[in-house]
Backbone as CSV, one residue per row, in Angstrom:
resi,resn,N_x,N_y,N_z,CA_x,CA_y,CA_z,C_x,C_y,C_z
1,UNK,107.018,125.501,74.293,106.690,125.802,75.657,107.970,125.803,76.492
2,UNK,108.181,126.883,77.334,109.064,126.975,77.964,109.104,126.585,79.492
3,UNK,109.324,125.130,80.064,108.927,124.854,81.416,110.633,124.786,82.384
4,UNK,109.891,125.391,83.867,110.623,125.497,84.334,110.216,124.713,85.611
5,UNK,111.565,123.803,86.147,111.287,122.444,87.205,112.298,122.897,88.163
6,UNK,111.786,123.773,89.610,112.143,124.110,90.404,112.530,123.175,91.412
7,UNK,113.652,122.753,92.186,113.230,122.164,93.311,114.474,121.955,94.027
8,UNK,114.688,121.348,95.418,116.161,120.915,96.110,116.599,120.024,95.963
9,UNK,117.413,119.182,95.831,118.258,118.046,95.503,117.439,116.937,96.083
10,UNK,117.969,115.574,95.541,117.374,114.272,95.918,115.766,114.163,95.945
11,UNK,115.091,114.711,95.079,113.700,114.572,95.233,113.418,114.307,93.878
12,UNK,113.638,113.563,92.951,113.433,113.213,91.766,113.288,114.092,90.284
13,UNK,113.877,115.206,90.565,113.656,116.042,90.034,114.410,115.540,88.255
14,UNK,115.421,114.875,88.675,115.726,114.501,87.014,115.122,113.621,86.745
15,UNK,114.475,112.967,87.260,113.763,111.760,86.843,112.352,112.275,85.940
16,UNK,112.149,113.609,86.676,110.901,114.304,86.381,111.123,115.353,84.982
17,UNK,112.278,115.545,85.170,112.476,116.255,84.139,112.494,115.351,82.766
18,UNK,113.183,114.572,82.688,113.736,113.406,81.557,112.122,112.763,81.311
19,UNK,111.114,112.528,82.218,110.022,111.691,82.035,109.461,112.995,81.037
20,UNK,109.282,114.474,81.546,108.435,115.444,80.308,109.169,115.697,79.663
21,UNK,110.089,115.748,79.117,110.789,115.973,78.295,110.821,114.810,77.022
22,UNK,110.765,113.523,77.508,110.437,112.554,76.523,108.869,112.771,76.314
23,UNK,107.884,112.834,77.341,106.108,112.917,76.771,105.996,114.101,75.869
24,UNK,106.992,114.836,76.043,106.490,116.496,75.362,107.997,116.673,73.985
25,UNK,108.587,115.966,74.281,109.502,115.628,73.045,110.422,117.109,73.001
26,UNK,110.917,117.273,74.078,111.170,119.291,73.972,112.785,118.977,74.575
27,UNK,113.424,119.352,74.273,114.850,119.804,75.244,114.857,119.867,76.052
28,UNK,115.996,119.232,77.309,115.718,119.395,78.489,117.441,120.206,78.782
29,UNK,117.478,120.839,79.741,118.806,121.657,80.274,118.739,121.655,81.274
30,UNK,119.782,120.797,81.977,119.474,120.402,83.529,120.935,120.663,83.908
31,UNK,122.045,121.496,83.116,122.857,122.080,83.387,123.213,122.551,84.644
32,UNK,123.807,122.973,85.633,124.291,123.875,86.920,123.258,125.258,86.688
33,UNK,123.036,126.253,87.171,122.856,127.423,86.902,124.437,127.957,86.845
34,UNK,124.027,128.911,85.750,125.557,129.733,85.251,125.324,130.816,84.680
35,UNK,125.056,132.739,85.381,124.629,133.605,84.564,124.523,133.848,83.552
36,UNK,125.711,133.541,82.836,125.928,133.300,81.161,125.428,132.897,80.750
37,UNK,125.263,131.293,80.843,124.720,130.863,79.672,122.853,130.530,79.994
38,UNK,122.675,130.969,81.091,121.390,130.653,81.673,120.256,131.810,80.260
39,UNK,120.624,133.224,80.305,119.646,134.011,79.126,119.485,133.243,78.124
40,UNK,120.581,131.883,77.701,120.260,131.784,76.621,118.766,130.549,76.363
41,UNK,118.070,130.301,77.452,116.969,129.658,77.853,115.998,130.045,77.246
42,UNK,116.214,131.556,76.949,114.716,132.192,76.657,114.697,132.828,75.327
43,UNK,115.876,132.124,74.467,116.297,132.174,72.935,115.351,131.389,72.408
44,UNK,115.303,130.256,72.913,114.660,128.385,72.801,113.184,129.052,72.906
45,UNK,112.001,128.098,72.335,110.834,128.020,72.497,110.349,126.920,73.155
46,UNK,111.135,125.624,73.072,110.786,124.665,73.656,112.178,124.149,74.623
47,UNK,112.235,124.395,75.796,112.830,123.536,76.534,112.255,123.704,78.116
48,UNK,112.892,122.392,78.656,112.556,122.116,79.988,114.281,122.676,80.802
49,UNK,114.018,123.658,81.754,115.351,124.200,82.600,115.047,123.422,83.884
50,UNK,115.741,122.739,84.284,115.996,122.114,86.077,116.833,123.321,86.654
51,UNK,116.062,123.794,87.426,117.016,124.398,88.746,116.785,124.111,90.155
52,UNK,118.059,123.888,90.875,117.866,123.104,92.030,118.280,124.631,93.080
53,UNK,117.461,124.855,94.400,117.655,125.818,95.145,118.886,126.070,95.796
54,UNK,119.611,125.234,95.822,120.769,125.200,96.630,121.545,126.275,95.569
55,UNK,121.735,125.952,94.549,122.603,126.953,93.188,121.836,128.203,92.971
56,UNK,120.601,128.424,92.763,119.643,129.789,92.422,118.330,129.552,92.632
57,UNK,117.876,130.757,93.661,116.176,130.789,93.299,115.716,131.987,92.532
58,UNK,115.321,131.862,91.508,115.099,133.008,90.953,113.890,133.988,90.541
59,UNK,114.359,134.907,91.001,113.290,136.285,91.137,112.092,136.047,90.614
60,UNK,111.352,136.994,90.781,109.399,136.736,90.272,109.584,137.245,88.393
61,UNK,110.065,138.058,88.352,110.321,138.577,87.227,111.241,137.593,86.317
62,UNK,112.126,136.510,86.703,112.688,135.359,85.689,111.910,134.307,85.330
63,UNK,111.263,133.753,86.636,109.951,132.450,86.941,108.562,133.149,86.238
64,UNK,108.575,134.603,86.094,107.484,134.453,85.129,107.611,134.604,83.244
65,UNK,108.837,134.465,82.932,109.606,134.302,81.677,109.067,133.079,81.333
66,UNK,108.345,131.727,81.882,108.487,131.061,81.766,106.766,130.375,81.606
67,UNK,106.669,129.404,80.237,104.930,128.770,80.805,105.009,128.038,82.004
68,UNK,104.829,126.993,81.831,104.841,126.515,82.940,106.008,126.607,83.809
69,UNK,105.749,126.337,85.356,106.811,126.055,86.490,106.245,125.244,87.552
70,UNK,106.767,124.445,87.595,106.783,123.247,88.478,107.647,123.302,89.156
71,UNK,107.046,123.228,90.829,108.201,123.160,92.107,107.947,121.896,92.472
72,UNK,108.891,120.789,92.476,109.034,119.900,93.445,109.955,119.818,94.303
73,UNK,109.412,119.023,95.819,109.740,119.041,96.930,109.532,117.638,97.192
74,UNK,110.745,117.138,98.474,110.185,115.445,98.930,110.182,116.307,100.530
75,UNK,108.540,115.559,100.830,108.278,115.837,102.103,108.834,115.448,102.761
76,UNK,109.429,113.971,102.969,110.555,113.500,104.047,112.112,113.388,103.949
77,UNK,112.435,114.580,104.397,113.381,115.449,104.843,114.776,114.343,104.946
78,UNK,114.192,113.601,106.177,115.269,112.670,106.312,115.375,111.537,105.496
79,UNK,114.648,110.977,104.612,114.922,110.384,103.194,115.557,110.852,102.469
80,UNK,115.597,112.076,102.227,116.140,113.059,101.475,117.676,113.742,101.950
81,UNK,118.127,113.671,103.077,118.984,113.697,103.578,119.646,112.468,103.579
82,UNK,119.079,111.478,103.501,120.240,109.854,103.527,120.558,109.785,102.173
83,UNK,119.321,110.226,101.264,120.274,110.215,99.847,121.135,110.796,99.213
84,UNK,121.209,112.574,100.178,122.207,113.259,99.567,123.374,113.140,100.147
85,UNK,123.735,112.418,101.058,124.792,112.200,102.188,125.372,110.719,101.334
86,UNK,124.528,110.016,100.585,125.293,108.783,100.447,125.606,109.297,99.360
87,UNK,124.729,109.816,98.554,125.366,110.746,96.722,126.814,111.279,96.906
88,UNK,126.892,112.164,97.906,127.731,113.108,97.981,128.857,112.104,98.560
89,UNK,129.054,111.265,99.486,129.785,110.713,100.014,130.418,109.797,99.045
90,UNK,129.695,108.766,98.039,130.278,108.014,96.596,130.484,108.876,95.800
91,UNK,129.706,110.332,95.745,130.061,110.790,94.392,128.838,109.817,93.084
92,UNK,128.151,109.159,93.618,127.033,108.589,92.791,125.573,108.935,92.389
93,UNK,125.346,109.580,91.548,124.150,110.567,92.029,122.845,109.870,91.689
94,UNK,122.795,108.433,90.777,121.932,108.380,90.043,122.142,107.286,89.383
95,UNK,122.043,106.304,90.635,122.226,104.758,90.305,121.156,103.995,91.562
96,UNK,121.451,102.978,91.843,120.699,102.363,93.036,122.159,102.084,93.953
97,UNK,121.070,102.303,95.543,121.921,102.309,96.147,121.422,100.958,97.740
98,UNK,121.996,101.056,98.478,121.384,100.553,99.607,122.226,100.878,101.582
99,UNK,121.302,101.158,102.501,122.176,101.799,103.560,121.564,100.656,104.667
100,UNK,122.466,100.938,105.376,122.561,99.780,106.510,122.190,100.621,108.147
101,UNK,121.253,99.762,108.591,121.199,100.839,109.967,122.563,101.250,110.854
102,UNK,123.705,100.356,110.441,124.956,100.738,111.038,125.253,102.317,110.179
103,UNK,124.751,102.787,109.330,125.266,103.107,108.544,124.529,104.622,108.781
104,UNK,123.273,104.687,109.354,122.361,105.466,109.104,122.673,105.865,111.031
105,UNK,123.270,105.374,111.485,123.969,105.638,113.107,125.059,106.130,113.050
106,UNK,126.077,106.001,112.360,127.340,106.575,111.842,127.106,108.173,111.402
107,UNK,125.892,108.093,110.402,126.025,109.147,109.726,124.545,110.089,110.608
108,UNK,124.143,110.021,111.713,122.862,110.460,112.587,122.650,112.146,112.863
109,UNK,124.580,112.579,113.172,124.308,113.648,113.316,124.654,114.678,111.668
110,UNK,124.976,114.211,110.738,125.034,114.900,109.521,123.357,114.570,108.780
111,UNK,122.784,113.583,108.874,121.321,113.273,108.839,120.601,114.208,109.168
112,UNK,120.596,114.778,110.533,119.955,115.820,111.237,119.945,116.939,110.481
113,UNK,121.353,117.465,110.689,121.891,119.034,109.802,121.327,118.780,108.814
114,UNK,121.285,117.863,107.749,120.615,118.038,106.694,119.352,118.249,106.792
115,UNK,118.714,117.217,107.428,117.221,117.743,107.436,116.466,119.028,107.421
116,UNK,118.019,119.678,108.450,116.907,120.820,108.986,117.397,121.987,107.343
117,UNK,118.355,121.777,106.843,118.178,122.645,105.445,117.400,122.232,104.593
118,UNK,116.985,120.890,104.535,116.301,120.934,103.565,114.944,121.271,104.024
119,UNK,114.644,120.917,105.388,112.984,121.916,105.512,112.995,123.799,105.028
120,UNK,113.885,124.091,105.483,114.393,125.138,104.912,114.416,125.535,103.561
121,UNK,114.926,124.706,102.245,114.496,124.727,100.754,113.186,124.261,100.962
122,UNK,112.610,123.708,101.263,111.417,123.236,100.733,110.266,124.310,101.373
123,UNK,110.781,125.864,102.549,109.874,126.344,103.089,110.031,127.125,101.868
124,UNK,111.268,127.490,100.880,111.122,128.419,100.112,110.695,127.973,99.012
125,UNK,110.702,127.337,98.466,109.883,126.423,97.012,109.074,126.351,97.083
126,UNK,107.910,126.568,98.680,106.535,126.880,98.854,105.960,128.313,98.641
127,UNK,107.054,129.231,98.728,106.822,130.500,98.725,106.693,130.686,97.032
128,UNK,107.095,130.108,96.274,107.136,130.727,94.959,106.334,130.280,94.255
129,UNK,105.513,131.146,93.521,104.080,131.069,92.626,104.254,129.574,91.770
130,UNK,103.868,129.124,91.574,104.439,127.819,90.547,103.310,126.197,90.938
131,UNK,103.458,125.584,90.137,102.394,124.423,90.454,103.197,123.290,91.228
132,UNK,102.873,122.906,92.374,103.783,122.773,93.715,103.403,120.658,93.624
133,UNK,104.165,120.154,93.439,104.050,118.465,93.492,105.114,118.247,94.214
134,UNK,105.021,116.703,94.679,105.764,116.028,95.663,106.475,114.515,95.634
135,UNK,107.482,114.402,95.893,108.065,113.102,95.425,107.278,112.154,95.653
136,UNK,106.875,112.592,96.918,106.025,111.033,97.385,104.368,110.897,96.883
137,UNK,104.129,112.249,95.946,102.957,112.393,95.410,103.244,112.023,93.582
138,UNK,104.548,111.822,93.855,104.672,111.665,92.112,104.884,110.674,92.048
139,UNK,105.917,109.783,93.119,106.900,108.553,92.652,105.592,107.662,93.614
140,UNK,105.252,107.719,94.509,105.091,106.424,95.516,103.375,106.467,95.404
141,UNK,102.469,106.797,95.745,101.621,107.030,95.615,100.713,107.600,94.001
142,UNK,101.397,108.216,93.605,101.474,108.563,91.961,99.481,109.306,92.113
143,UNK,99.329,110.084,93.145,98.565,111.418,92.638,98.854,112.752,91.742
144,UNK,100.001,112.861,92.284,100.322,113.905,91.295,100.674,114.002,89.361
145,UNK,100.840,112.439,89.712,101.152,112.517,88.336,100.357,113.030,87.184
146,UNK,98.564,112.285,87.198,97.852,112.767,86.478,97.399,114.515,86.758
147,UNK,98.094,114.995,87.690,97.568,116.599,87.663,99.311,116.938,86.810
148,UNK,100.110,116.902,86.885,101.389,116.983,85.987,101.029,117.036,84.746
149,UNK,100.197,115.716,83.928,99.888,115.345,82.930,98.831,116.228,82.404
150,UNK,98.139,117.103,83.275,96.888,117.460,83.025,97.303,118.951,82.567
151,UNK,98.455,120.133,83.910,99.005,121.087,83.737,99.625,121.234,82.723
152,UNK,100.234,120.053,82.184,101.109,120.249,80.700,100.399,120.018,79.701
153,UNK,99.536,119.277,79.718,98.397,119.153,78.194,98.889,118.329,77.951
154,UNK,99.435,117.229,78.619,100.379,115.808,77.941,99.128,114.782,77.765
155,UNK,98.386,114.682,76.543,97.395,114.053,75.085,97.512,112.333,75.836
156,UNK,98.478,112.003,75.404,98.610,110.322,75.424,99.953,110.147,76.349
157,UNK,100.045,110.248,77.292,101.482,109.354,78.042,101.659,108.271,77.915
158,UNK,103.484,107.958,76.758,103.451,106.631,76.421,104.663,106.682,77.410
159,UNK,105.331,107.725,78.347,106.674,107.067,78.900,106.344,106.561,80.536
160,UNK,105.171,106.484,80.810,104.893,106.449,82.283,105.648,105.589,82.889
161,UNK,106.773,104.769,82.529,107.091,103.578,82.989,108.732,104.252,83.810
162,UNK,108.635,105.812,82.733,110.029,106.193,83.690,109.895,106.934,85.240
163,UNK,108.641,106.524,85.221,108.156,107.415,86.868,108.210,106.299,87.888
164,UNK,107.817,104.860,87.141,107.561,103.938,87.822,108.296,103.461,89.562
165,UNK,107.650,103.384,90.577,108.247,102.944,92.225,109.824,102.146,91.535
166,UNK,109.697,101.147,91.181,110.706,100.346,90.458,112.086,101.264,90.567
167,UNK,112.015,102.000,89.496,113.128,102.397,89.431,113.761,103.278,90.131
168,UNK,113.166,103.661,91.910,113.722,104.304,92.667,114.632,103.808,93.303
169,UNK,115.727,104.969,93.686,117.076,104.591,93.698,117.501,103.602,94.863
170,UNK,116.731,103.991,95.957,116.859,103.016,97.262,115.205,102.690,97.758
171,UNK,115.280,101.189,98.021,113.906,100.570,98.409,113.594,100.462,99.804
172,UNK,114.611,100.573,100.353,114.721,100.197,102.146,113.634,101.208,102.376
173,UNK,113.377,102.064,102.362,112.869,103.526,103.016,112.048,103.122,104.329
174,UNK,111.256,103.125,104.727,110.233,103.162,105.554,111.143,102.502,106.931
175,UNK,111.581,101.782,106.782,112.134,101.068,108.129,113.045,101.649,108.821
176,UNK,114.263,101.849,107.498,115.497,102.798,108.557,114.673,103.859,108.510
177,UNK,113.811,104.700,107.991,113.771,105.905,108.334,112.389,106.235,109.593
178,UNK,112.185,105.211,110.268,111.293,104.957,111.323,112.166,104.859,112.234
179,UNK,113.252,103.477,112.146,114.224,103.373,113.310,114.859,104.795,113.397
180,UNK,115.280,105.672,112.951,116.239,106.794,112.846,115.435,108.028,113.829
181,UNK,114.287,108.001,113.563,113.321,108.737,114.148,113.012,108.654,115.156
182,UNK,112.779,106.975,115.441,112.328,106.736,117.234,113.553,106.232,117.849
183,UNK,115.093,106.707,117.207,116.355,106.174,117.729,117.006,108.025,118.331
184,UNK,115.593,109.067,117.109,116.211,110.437,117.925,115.344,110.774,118.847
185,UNK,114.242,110.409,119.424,113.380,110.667,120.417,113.749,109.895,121.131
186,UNK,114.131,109.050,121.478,114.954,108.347,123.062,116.309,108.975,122.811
């Protein structure tokens, strides 16, 4: 099976990839997009491709090369913006981290700009045919998961433990990203 895991940065998307890829035991290629070596995707019978929107969205005619496609998206924008601002700023993409409201005031007006691109990827990852889940529907709440499990035909899930709240990268969430909100409306 050839699945393809659409989505914009900081929304768990490797986490998601690496979790089906171990339930479904298939290759995963979470590579950059790179014209070259990207055809050679559809040599393979079994692998999982990550592509993130910022590098390629690709045409109706490539996304339907493919069985499944899964778009994920994290609905909150500015969560998603504090993580790619602190990634990008350490250079750490995929460890635990932690931010300080001094920290989340410093960085208020690059917070913003981000937000507003990533509503922007996430208006176009809605546009494209594909079975559409959500960070906060996969990781925090965990509805989506059993429709994931269900779209792929995944029999027995023995890795559920790599989806688990636990191992998300920063725990603070809810507070700074409340203060940040009612710190941009006054």
């Amino acid at each position: 099976m050839r699945i393809l895991i659409l989505s914009h940065t900081r929304c768990g998307s490797t986490t998601l990839c690496k979790w089906i890829s171990k339930e479904l035991d298939i290759e995963l290629d979470e590579s950059p997009h790179d014209k070259i070596t990207f055809e050679s995707t559809f040599k393979k019978t079994n692998i999982i491709k990550k592509i993130v929107v910022e590098e390629y969205i690709p045409l109706n005619e490539i996304i339907n090369k493919f069985d499944k496609v899964i778009c994920l998206s994290r609905e909150n924008t500015i969560d998603t913006s504090i993580s790619f601002i602190m990634a990008n700023n350490t250079n750490i993409w995929h460890d635990k981290y932690m931010v300080s409201s001094d920290w989340i005031l410093e960085h208020k007006f690059e917070i913003t700009n981000m937000s507003h691109r990533y509503d922007i990827m996430k208006n176009s990852l809605k546009k494209i045919n594909g079975f559409h889940i959500t960070y906060e529907n996969m990781y925090v709440n965990k509805t989506d998961v059993n429709k994931v499990i269900s779209y792929l035909n995944i029999e027995n899930p023995k890795h559920l433990d790599m989806i688990d709240y636990d191992k998300k990268y920063r725990k603070d969430t809810y507070t700074l990203t409340y203060d940040f909100k009612r710190k941009n409306i006054i």
